[in-house]
GROMACS .gro file of C-alpha atoms in nm:
model
  461
    1MET     CA    1   2.318   2.112  -6.827
    2SER     CA    2   2.432   2.220  -6.503
    3ASP     CA    3   2.214   2.116  -6.161
    4PRO     CA    4   2.090   2.437  -6.002
    5VAL     CA    5   2.085   2.243  -5.609
    6VAL     CA    6   2.485   2.125  -5.686
    7GLU     CA    7   2.586   2.444  -5.790
    8ARG     CA    8   2.433   2.634  -5.462
    9LEU     CA    9   2.552   2.421  -5.226
   10ALA     CA   10   2.896   2.377  -5.393
   11ARG     CA   11   2.933   2.753  -5.406
   12TYR     CA   12   2.812   2.730  -5.038
   13ALA     CA   13   3.075   2.505  -4.928
   14ALA     CA   14   3.373   2.658  -5.094
   15GLY     CA   15   3.237   3.034  -4.908
   16VAL     CA   16   3.266   2.938  -4.571
   17ARG     CA   17   3.526   3.010  -4.340
   18PHE     CA   18   3.625   2.955  -4.028
   19GLU     CA   19   3.693   3.303  -3.958
   20ASP     CA   20   3.334   3.447  -4.074
   21ILE     CA   21   3.216   3.161  -3.805
   22PRO     CA   22   3.097   3.349  -3.484
   23ALA     CA   23   3.224   3.268  -3.165
   24GLU     CA   24   2.970   3.055  -3.052
   25VAL     CA   25   2.882   2.868  -3.330
   26VAL     CA   26   3.252   2.779  -3.295
   27HIS     CA   27   3.205   2.709  -2.910
   28GLN     CA   28   2.874   2.469  -2.975
   29ALA     CA   29   3.089   2.297  -3.216
   30LYS     CA   30   3.396   2.169  -2.995
   31ARG     CA   31   3.111   2.085  -2.747
   32LEU     CA   32   2.967   1.855  -3.030
   33VAL     CA   33   3.274   1.720  -3.089
   34ILE     CA   34   3.369   1.651  -2.711
   35ASP     CA   35   3.024   1.465  -2.663
   36SER     CA   36   3.055   1.302  -3.045
   37ILE     CA   37   3.359   1.167  -2.916
   38GLY     CA   38   3.284   1.088  -2.578
   39CYS     CA   39   3.010   0.884  -2.753
   40GLY     CA   40   3.238   0.689  -2.951
   41LEU     CA   41   3.480   0.584  -2.702
   42GLY     CA   42   3.189   0.440  -2.524
   43ALA     CA   43   3.122   0.209  -2.760
   44SER     CA   44   3.437   0.099  -2.828
   45ASP     CA   45   3.391  -0.291  -2.767
   46ALA     CA   46   3.034  -0.315  -2.965
   47ASP     CA   47   2.967  -0.630  -3.136
   48PRO     CA   48   2.963  -0.412  -3.480
   49VAL     CA   49   3.233  -0.188  -3.394
   50ARG     CA   50   3.454  -0.449  -3.365
   51ALA     CA   51   3.338  -0.644  -3.703
   52ALA     CA   52   3.402  -0.287  -3.853
   53ARG     CA   53   3.731  -0.220  -3.704
   54ASP     CA   54   3.882  -0.560  -3.786
   55LEU     CA   55   3.776  -0.485  -4.143
   56ALA     CA   56   3.913  -0.178  -4.102
   57LEU     CA   57   4.238  -0.305  -3.968
   58GLY     CA   58   4.350  -0.504  -4.300
   59VAL     CA   59   4.351  -0.160  -4.528
   60SER     CA   60   4.614   0.070  -4.494
   61GLY     CA   61   4.687   0.379  -4.746
   62ALA     CA   62   4.925   0.658  -4.781
   63ALA     CA   63   4.731   0.920  -4.609
   64PRO     CA   64   4.631   0.746  -4.297
   65ALA     CA   65   4.346   0.838  -4.021
   66THR     CA   66   4.329   0.668  -3.718
   67LEU     CA   67   4.085   0.421  -3.570
   68LEU     CA   68   3.894   0.605  -3.290
   69GLY     CA   69   4.007   0.436  -2.906
   70THR     CA   70   4.343   0.288  -3.066
   71SER     CA   71   4.659   0.369  -3.221
   72ALA     CA   72   4.587   0.209  -3.518
   73ALA     CA   73   4.525   0.361  -3.877
   74THR     CA   74   4.406   0.294  -4.195
   75THR     CA   75   4.246   0.492  -4.480
   76PRO     CA   76   4.016   0.823  -4.419
   77ASP     CA   77   3.700   0.641  -4.549
   78MET     CA   78   3.734   0.315  -4.363
   79ALA     CA   79   3.829   0.539  -4.067
   80ALA     CA   80   3.517   0.744  -4.136
   81PHE     CA   81   3.266   0.429  -4.146
   82VAL     CA   82   3.455   0.247  -3.815
   83ASN     CA   83   3.481   0.586  -3.593
   84GLY     CA   84   3.106   0.682  -3.717
   85THR     CA   85   2.958   0.363  -3.646
   86MET     CA   86   3.071   0.443  -3.266
   87VAL     CA   87   2.984   0.765  -3.260
   88ARG     CA   88   2.621   0.646  -3.343
   89TYR     CA   89   2.573   0.294  -3.184
   90LEU     CA   90   2.487   0.377  -2.837
   91ASP     CA   91   2.249   0.628  -2.999
   92PHE     CA   92   2.375   0.896  -2.783
   93ASN     CA   93   2.518   1.175  -3.000
   94ASP     CA   94   2.286   1.492  -3.046
   95SER     CA   95   1.993   1.533  -3.254
   96TYR     CA   96   1.849   1.820  -3.498
   97ASN     CA   97   1.487   1.812  -3.590
   98GLY     CA   98   1.304   2.042  -3.803
   99LEU     CA   99   1.014   1.891  -4.039
  100ASP     CA  100   1.194   1.592  -3.982
  101ILE     CA  101   1.500   1.454  -3.752
  102ALA     CA  102   1.850   1.401  -3.820
  103HIS     CA  103   2.171   1.349  -3.643
  104PRO     CA  104   2.410   1.599  -3.810
  105SER     CA  105   2.693   1.548  -3.528
  106ASP     CA  106   2.721   1.218  -3.747
  107ASN     CA  107   2.930   1.449  -3.945
  108ILE     CA  108   3.230   1.497  -3.725
  109ALA     CA  109   3.379   1.128  -3.811
  110SER     CA  110   3.375   1.179  -4.153
  111VAL     CA  111   3.483   1.529  -4.140
  112LEU     CA  112   3.759   1.428  -3.904
  113ALA     CA  113   3.897   1.115  -4.066
  114ALA     CA  114   3.934   1.359  -4.394
  115ALA     CA  115   4.129   1.661  -4.195
  116GLU     CA  116   4.381   1.384  -4.031
  117ALA     CA  117   4.431   1.204  -4.327
  118HIS     CA  118   4.507   1.569  -4.558
  119GLY     CA  119   4.736   1.687  -4.233
  120LYS     CA  120   4.447   1.989  -4.174
  121SER     CA  121   4.409   2.195  -3.828
  122GLY     CA  122   4.159   2.222  -3.589
  123ARG     CA  123   4.008   2.533  -3.714
  124ASP     CA  124   3.996   2.336  -4.079
  125LEU     CA  125   3.829   2.067  -3.899
  126ILE     CA  126   3.536   2.317  -3.726
  127ALA     CA  127   3.478   2.488  -4.030
  128ALA     CA  128   3.418   2.186  -4.226
  129PHE     CA  129   3.235   2.048  -3.958
  130VAL     CA  130   2.976   2.366  -3.924
  131LEU     CA  131   2.922   2.357  -4.283
  132ALA     CA  132   2.790   2.002  -4.274
  133TYR     CA  133   2.613   2.017  -3.999
  134GLU     CA  134   2.439   2.304  -4.138
  135VAL     CA  135   2.361   2.177  -4.433
  136GLN     CA  136   2.236   1.840  -4.306
  137ALA     CA  137   1.989   2.008  -4.067
  138ALA     CA  138   1.893   2.272  -4.341
  139TRP     CA  139   1.783   1.914  -4.560
  140ALA     CA  140   1.577   1.808  -4.243
  141ASP     CA  141   1.396   2.138  -4.230
  142SER     CA  142   1.301   2.155  -4.577
  143PHE     CA  143   1.115   1.799  -4.651
  144HIS     CA  144   1.057   1.460  -4.452
  145LEU     CA  145   1.125   1.161  -4.565
  146ALA     CA  146   0.871   0.962  -4.510
  147SER     CA  147   0.667   1.172  -4.757
  148GLY     CA  148   0.890   1.082  -5.043
  149GLY     CA  149   0.963   0.697  -5.020
  150PRO     CA  150   1.135   0.404  -4.813
  151TRP     CA  151   1.492   0.580  -4.746
  152ASP     CA  152   1.664   0.677  -4.412
  153GLN     CA  153   1.794   0.999  -4.263
  154ALA     CA  154   2.155   0.855  -4.438
  155ALA     CA  155   2.003   1.054  -4.760
  156TYR     CA  156   2.073   1.373  -4.579
  157ALA     CA  157   2.465   1.291  -4.491
  158ALA     CA  158   2.476   1.187  -4.840
  159VAL     CA  159   2.478   1.531  -4.896
  160SER     CA  160   2.655   1.710  -4.600
  161ALA     CA  161   2.952   1.441  -4.599
  162PRO     CA  162   3.090   1.520  -4.910
  163LEU     CA  163   3.058   1.870  -4.871
  164GLY     CA  164   3.227   1.862  -4.525
  165ALA     CA  165   3.511   1.586  -4.664
  166GLY     CA  166   3.525   1.823  -4.960
  167LYS     CA  167   3.600   2.160  -4.774
  168VAL     CA  168   3.846   2.033  -4.522
  169ILE     CA  169   4.064   1.875  -4.773
  170GLY     CA  170   4.055   2.191  -4.939
  171LEU     CA  171   3.909   2.092  -5.312
  172ALA     CA  172   3.812   2.397  -5.525
  173LYS     CA  173   3.441   2.447  -5.556
  174GLU     CA  174   3.398   2.246  -5.887
  175GLN     CA  175   3.556   1.930  -5.720
  176ILE     CA  176   3.337   1.976  -5.446
  177ALA     CA  177   3.039   1.969  -5.654
  178GLU     CA  178   3.176   1.652  -5.809
  179ALA     CA  179   3.225   1.484  -5.480
  180LEU     CA  180   2.866   1.584  -5.397
  181ARG     CA  181   2.757   1.418  -5.744
  182ILE     CA  182   2.947   1.123  -5.690
  183ALA     CA  183   2.833   1.075  -5.307
  184VAL     CA  184   2.432   1.135  -5.346
  185VAL     CA  185   2.390   0.909  -5.701
  186SER     CA  186   2.549   0.628  -5.469
  187SER     CA  187   2.419   0.642  -5.096
  188MET     CA  188   2.087   0.613  -5.063
  189THR     CA  189   1.985   0.390  -4.815
  190LEU     CA  190   1.638   0.186  -4.744
  191GLY     CA  191   1.474   0.301  -4.418
  192GLU     CA  192   1.396  -0.086  -4.340
  193ALA     CA  193   1.758  -0.010  -4.145
  194ARG     CA  194   1.514   0.159  -3.849
  195ARG     CA  195   1.223  -0.040  -3.886
  196GLY     CA  196   1.069  -0.367  -3.698
  197ALA     CA  197   1.338  -0.597  -3.555
  198ILE     CA  198   1.662  -0.381  -3.577
  199SER     CA  199   1.994  -0.492  -3.662
  200HIS     CA  200   2.342  -0.376  -3.605
  201TRP     CA  201   2.335  -0.186  -3.943
  202LYS     CA  202   2.130   0.092  -3.786
  203ALA     CA  203   2.447   0.223  -3.612
  204ALA     CA  204   2.620   0.197  -3.943
  205ALA     CA  205   2.360   0.331  -4.217
  206VAL     CA  206   2.445   0.680  -4.198
  207PRO     CA  207   2.824   0.610  -4.118
  208ASN     CA  208   2.857   0.458  -4.470
  209ALA     CA  209   2.695   0.721  -4.630
  210GLY     CA  210   2.938   0.944  -4.434
  211ARG     CA  211   3.245   0.686  -4.579
  212ASN     CA  212   3.079   0.748  -4.928
  213GLY     CA  213   3.159   1.125  -4.870
  214VAL     CA  214   3.509   1.087  -4.779
  215PHE     CA  215   3.549   0.806  -5.090
  216ALA     CA  216   3.364   1.043  -5.337
  217ALA     CA  217   3.558   1.365  -5.225
  218MET     CA  218   3.922   1.197  -5.289
  219LEU     CA  219   3.755   1.074  -5.598
  220ALA     CA  220   3.652   1.389  -5.717
  221GLU     CA  221   4.017   1.560  -5.594
  222ARG     CA  222   4.159   1.299  -5.877
  223GLY     CA  223   3.875   1.416  -6.134
  224MET     CA  224   3.667   1.162  -6.110
  225THR     CA  225   3.259   1.300  -6.191
  226GLY     CA  226   2.968   1.241  -6.137
  227PRO     CA  227   2.616   1.278  -6.317
  228PRO     CA  228   2.531   1.627  -6.397
  229GLU     CA  229   2.176   1.639  -6.250
  230VAL     CA  230   2.253   1.462  -5.942
  231PHE     CA  231   1.910   1.643  -5.775
  232THR     CA  232   1.686   1.760  -6.063
  233GLY     CA  233   1.741   1.494  -6.345
  234SER     CA  234   1.419   1.279  -6.417
  235HIS     CA  235   1.585   0.992  -6.231
  236GLY     CA  236   1.751   1.229  -5.955
  237PHE     CA  237   1.735   1.282  -5.615
  238PHE     CA  238   1.388   1.434  -5.581
  239ALA     CA  239   1.235   1.224  -5.851
  240GLY     CA  240   1.356   0.854  -5.643
  241VAL     CA  241   1.365   1.009  -5.258
  242THR     CA  242   1.208   1.335  -5.229
  243GLY     CA  243   0.891   1.243  -5.489
  244ALA     CA  244   0.885   1.605  -5.602
  245PRO     CA  245   1.121   1.893  -5.664
  246VAL     CA  246   1.213   2.082  -5.287
  247GLU     CA  247   1.378   2.411  -5.204
  248LEU     CA  248   1.636   2.400  -4.954
  249ALA     CA  249   1.608   2.580  -4.672
  250PRO     CA  250   1.811   2.893  -4.642
  251LEU     CA  251   2.135   2.852  -4.465
  252ALA     CA  252   2.321   3.033  -4.220
  253MET     CA  253   2.577   3.298  -4.384
  254GLU     CA  254   2.433   3.233  -4.700
  255ASP     CA  255   2.419   3.544  -4.920
  256GLY     CA  256   2.141   3.772  -4.856
  257VAL     CA  257   2.006   3.524  -4.546
  258ASP     CA  258   2.020   3.648  -4.203
  259ARG     CA  259   1.939   3.314  -3.992
  260SER     CA  260   2.192   3.171  -3.710
  261PHE     CA  261   2.380   2.831  -3.697
  262ARG     CA  262   2.158   2.542  -3.694
  263MET     CA  263   2.425   2.435  -3.465
  264VAL     CA  264   2.313   2.609  -3.194
  265GLU     CA  265   1.961   2.422  -3.190
  266SER     CA  266   2.164   2.094  -3.142
  267ARG     CA  267   1.979   1.849  -2.869
  268PHE     CA  268   2.257   1.662  -2.680
  269LYS     CA  269   2.149   1.408  -2.520
  270LEU     CA  270   2.093   1.264  -2.160
  271PHE     CA  271   1.992   0.933  -2.215
  272PRO     CA  272   2.103   0.636  -2.444
  273ALA     CA  273   1.775   0.636  -2.650
  274GLY     CA  274   1.593   0.773  -2.975
  275PHE     CA  275   1.585   1.082  -2.935
  276VAL     CA  276   1.205   1.108  -2.972
  277SER     CA  277   1.211   0.907  -2.572
  278GLN     CA  278   1.418   1.161  -2.420
  279THR     CA  279   1.128   1.365  -2.220
  280ALA     CA  280   0.925   1.025  -2.170
  281ILE     CA  281   1.240   0.900  -1.988
  282GLU     CA  282   1.259   1.230  -1.794
  283GLY     CA  283   0.911   1.180  -1.718
  284ALA     CA  284   0.908   0.849  -1.599
  285ILE     CA  285   1.207   0.958  -1.355
  286GLU     CA  286   1.023   1.235  -1.209
  287ALA     CA  287   0.706   0.991  -1.131
  288ARG     CA  288   0.901   0.727  -1.019
  289THR     CA  289   1.041   0.994  -0.733
  290ALA     CA  290   0.698   1.171  -0.710
  291LEU     CA  291   0.520   0.835  -0.600
  292ASP     CA  292   0.838   0.650  -0.414
  293ILE     CA  293   0.869   0.369  -0.650
  294GLY     CA  294   1.108   0.077  -0.541
  295GLY     CA  295   1.060  -0.115  -0.875
  296ALA     CA  296   0.861  -0.234  -1.169
  297ASP     CA  297   0.629  -0.430  -0.921
  298ASP     CA  298   0.538  -0.135  -0.765
  299ILE     CA  299   0.376  -0.038  -1.056
  300ALA     CA  300   0.022  -0.143  -1.216
  301HIS     CA  301   0.000   0.043  -1.540
  302VAL     CA  302   0.154   0.353  -1.713
  303HIS     CA  303  -0.020   0.524  -2.006
  304ILE     CA  304   0.204   0.742  -2.229
  305ARG     CA  305   0.086   1.028  -2.525
  306THR     CA  306   0.283   1.121  -2.776
  307PHE     CA  307   0.341   1.301  -3.090
  308GLU     CA  308   0.339   1.129  -3.414
  309SER     CA  309   0.688   1.049  -3.460
  310GLY     CA  310   0.720   0.913  -3.114
  311LYS     CA  311   0.470   0.675  -3.147
  312ARG     CA  312   0.563   0.565  -3.523
  313ILE     CA  313   0.965   0.542  -3.463
  314MET     CA  314   0.976   0.428  -3.130
  315ALA     CA  315   0.582   0.266  -3.034
  316GLY     CA  316   0.454   0.162  -3.395
  317ASP     CA  317   0.606  -0.187  -3.403
  318PRO     CA  318   0.463  -0.501  -3.215
  319THR     CA  319   0.876  -0.515  -3.176
  320ARG     CA  320   0.860  -0.202  -2.945
  321TRP     CA  321   0.735  -0.456  -2.685
  322HIS     CA  322   0.960  -0.756  -2.718
  323PRO     CA  323   1.273  -0.613  -2.813
  324GLU     CA  324   1.528  -0.906  -2.848
  325THR     CA  325   1.833  -0.706  -2.991
  326ARG     CA  326   1.988  -0.336  -2.844
  327GLU     CA  327   1.919  -0.157  -3.116
  328THR     CA  328   1.511  -0.253  -3.086
  329ALA     CA  329   1.521  -0.185  -2.692
  330ASP     CA  330   1.662   0.176  -2.771
  331HIS     CA  331   1.392   0.253  -2.980
  332SER     CA  332   1.082   0.148  -2.795
  333ILE     CA  333   0.937   0.384  -2.581
  334PRO     CA  334   0.806   0.103  -2.353
  335TYR     CA  335   1.114  -0.050  -2.266
  336VAL     CA  336   1.345   0.276  -2.214
  337VAL     CA  337   1.008   0.415  -2.003
  338ALA     CA  338   1.000   0.087  -1.813
  339CYS     CA  339   1.397   0.069  -1.730
  340ALA     CA  340   1.345   0.407  -1.619
  341LEU     CA  341   1.091   0.330  -1.359
  342HIS     CA  342   1.256   0.068  -1.223
  343PHE     CA  343   1.610   0.172  -1.224
  344GLY     CA  344   1.522   0.504  -1.206
  345ALA     CA  345   1.767   0.591  -1.447
  346LEU     CA  346   1.925   0.466  -1.794
  347GLU     CA  347   2.227   0.324  -1.870
  348PRO     CA  348   2.407   0.152  -2.188
  349ALA     CA  349   2.436  -0.145  -1.930
  350HIS     CA  350   2.049  -0.180  -1.898
  351PHE     CA  351   2.057  -0.287  -2.271
  352ASP     CA  352   2.297  -0.573  -2.218
  353ASP     CA  353   2.113  -0.925  -2.292
  354HIS     CA  354   2.058  -1.057  -1.917
  355VAL     CA  355   1.884  -0.701  -1.851
  356LEU     CA  356   1.652  -0.751  -2.204
  357ARG     CA  357   1.559  -1.064  -2.092
  358ASP     CA  358   1.477  -0.993  -1.717
  359PRO     CA  359   1.067  -1.098  -1.694
  360VAL     CA  360   1.015  -0.851  -1.428
  361LEU     CA  361   1.131  -0.570  -1.618
  362LEU     CA  362   0.924  -0.723  -1.970
  363GLY     CA  363   0.616  -0.778  -1.758
  364LEU     CA  364   0.634  -0.363  -1.685
  365VAL     CA  365   0.662  -0.329  -2.075
  366GLN     CA  366   0.342  -0.544  -2.135
  367ARG     CA  367   0.165  -0.269  -1.877
  368ILE     CA  368   0.297   0.008  -2.079
  369ASP     CA  369   0.062   0.175  -2.354
  370VAL     CA  370   0.157   0.479  -2.613
  371VAL     CA  371  -0.108   0.669  -2.812
  372GLN     CA  372  -0.039   0.920  -3.011
  373ASP     CA  373  -0.226   1.269  -2.889
  374PRO     CA  374  -0.326   1.621  -3.042
  375GLU     CA  375  -0.191   1.828  -2.767
  376CYS     CA  376   0.156   1.650  -2.804
  377ASP     CA  377   0.129   1.656  -3.206
  378ALA     CA  378   0.046   2.038  -3.191
  379ALA     CA  379   0.342   2.098  -2.969
  380TRP     CA  380   0.605   1.920  -3.230
  381PRO     CA  381   0.885   2.002  -3.351
  382GLU     CA  382   0.966   2.249  -3.151
  383ALA     CA  383   0.885   2.068  -2.821
  384ILE     CA  384   0.920   1.715  -2.789
  385LEU     CA  385   0.616   1.659  -2.516
  386ASN     CA  386   0.517   1.352  -2.386
  387ILE     CA  387   0.263   1.325  -2.140
  388LEU     CA  388   0.292   1.015  -1.872
  389THR     CA  389   0.043   0.884  -1.638
  390VAL     CA  390   0.193   0.634  -1.375
  391ARG     CA  391  -0.057   0.452  -1.181
  392THR     CA  392   0.095   0.237  -0.838
  393ALA     CA  393  -0.041  -0.103  -0.769
  394ASP     CA  394  -0.195   0.050  -0.453
  395GLY     CA  395  -0.412   0.271  -0.700
  396ARG     CA  396  -0.197   0.638  -0.644
  397GLU     CA  397  -0.137   0.812  -0.962
  398HIS     CA  398   0.129   1.109  -1.106
  399THR     CA  399   0.150   1.264  -1.448
  400ALA     CA  400   0.439   1.427  -1.564
  401SER     CA  401   0.398   1.657  -1.889
  402VAL     CA  402   0.837   1.715  -2.012
  403PRO     CA  403   0.812   1.955  -2.352
  404TYR     CA  404   1.196   1.977  -2.321
  405TYR     CA  405   1.480   1.768  -2.184
  406THR     CA  406   1.782   1.811  -2.059
  407GLY     CA  407   2.011   1.911  -2.348
  408HIS     CA  408   1.739   2.073  -2.571
  409PHE     CA  409   1.854   2.404  -2.673
  410ARG     CA  410   1.587   2.561  -2.454
  411LYS     CA  411   1.746   2.385  -2.163
  412PRO     CA  412   2.042   2.325  -2.266
  413MET     CA  413   2.380   2.084  -2.082
  414SER     CA  414   2.642   2.341  -1.940
  415ASP     CA  415   2.972   2.274  -2.035
  416ALA     CA  416   3.046   2.067  -1.725
  417ASP     CA  417   2.733   1.866  -1.793
  418VAL     CA  418   2.915   1.818  -2.158
  419GLU     CA  419   3.234   1.719  -1.980
  420ALA     CA  420   3.059   1.471  -1.728
  421LYS     CA  421   2.893   1.276  -1.997
  422PHE     CA  422   3.192   1.245  -2.180
  423ARG     CA  423   3.392   1.133  -1.857
  424ARG     CA  424   3.124   0.905  -1.769
  425LEU     CA  425   3.155   0.744  -2.055
  426THR     CA  426   3.473   0.662  -2.080
  427THR     CA  427   3.533   0.579  -1.744
  428GLY     CA  428   3.708   0.234  -1.705
  429LEU     CA  429   3.885   0.325  -2.070
  430LEU     CA  430   4.050   0.632  -2.045
  431ASP     CA  431   4.242   0.725  -1.671
  432GLU     CA  432   4.153   1.053  -1.565
  433PRO     CA  433   4.467   1.213  -1.647
  434ARG     CA  434   4.432   1.093  -2.008
  435GLN     CA  435   4.077   1.240  -1.999
  436ARG     CA  436   4.146   1.573  -1.838
  437THR     CA  437   4.422   1.549  -2.133
  438ALA     CA  438   4.232   1.510  -2.384
  439LEU     CA  439   3.933   1.741  -2.286
  440ASP     CA  440   4.150   2.003  -2.265
  441ARG     CA  441   4.301   1.949  -2.624
  442LEU     CA  442   3.911   1.944  -2.747
  443TRP     CA  443   3.781   2.248  -2.549
  444ARG     CA  444   4.112   2.406  -2.768
  445LEU     CA  445   4.018   2.264  -3.089
  446ASP     CA  446   4.066   2.591  -3.286
  447GLU     CA  447   4.422   2.597  -3.185
  448GLU     CA  448   4.533   2.233  -3.252
  449THR     CA  449   4.781   2.167  -3.552
  450ASP     CA  450   4.822   1.845  -3.510
  451LEU     CA  451   4.507   1.601  -3.522
  452ALA     CA  452   4.666   1.257  -3.543
  453GLY     CA  453   4.870   1.383  -3.144
  454LEU     CA  454   4.461   1.475  -3.115
  455MET     CA  455   4.371   1.114  -3.163
  456ALA     CA  456   4.680   0.962  -2.996
  457THR     CA  457   4.531   1.086  -2.644
  458LEU     CA  458   4.197   0.911  -2.704
  459ALA     CA  459   4.340   0.572  -2.763
  460ILE     CA  460   4.224   0.341  -2.489
  461PRO     CA  461   4.565   0.174  -2.311
   0.00000   0.00000   0.00000
């Protein structure tokens, strides 16, 4: 028997053409590629990245793909994993939220690796990236993982990654269907990856689904098949993950559908922290300026009102007030708000061990409380409303209410802002001429014919 979800997605993937994608979506794709690669390069020396890269350097193949930030190559599936872990590690790449939260820019690592290994063009890459982004975001619009069981957001990438990889490799529709079947049946990830004391695997869970997607596409290219009813079968995706059949939301450019690509609704991040905290961080910086706060000792108490997802993800566990790992800290509203109030900013360096152990900063963390609030819930999911009231030691107060952060599609970053973030993340890694060369080529990605050469411009000397 055929699975209508597989048939629909394979047909859609096979039908997406670069020539049909609107110019503004192509431009947004290039912005997201620049942002994602900058995030990846900024994480070049992170512990899980070094572990993954070390493993990948021992693996080679006939059709190699470059490890981001190096001149070395490995198999495309391993490159997808390493480069994807780099893109995700700082928790700085873009987000999308509908009924659920996803990071569809994660797809760039898997699609790029497959494209480079198969000698494809920048146009091929963009078409596959737009496709994968649209599918992953549409799933986030269709259901909430928390309602279906203890699953991680990698479940979305298990669907989008094989479609993007299969598309860019040039698979026929039925081969794309097989890649999808193989990836979905083998790629479910437990939500424990982002709960409690968070480990290195937080950065690797979705990239592992991306690696599986590339691997599945390569297997399908060689004739391997997957279970036919991977979504609708008695032990399929709907039975095990969502708990009940789900109607996937309409996809841009699908037959009879009149809607824009979800990529134009992406949310770039100004700060390296969980998506739900971005407005809280901006509010904290606003309050710091308004109250002329010099540091943590000036603050008596902070009261934060947030929405259900914000409370659950970044303030729903005692570890968020006692973060012992970088991964836990960047998913802690109390910690990131304390940093913003104390330092007047939030940078990757604020998650270094000596900052995580700073007793003055941690003392402020204990003076922050976070509650779920009906007003914030009502604004979700379009707005990411956080309301902060900061009281100083001398009794002054300021309340900051921020519904949209800088980078949200309703308060977008300019192209210059995207470039500035790339430069900020790569300063000290790439000199200015190399930054300029890389940016020039990335802005002209739709004209690129040598993806391996493009990756070479991103190698850290």
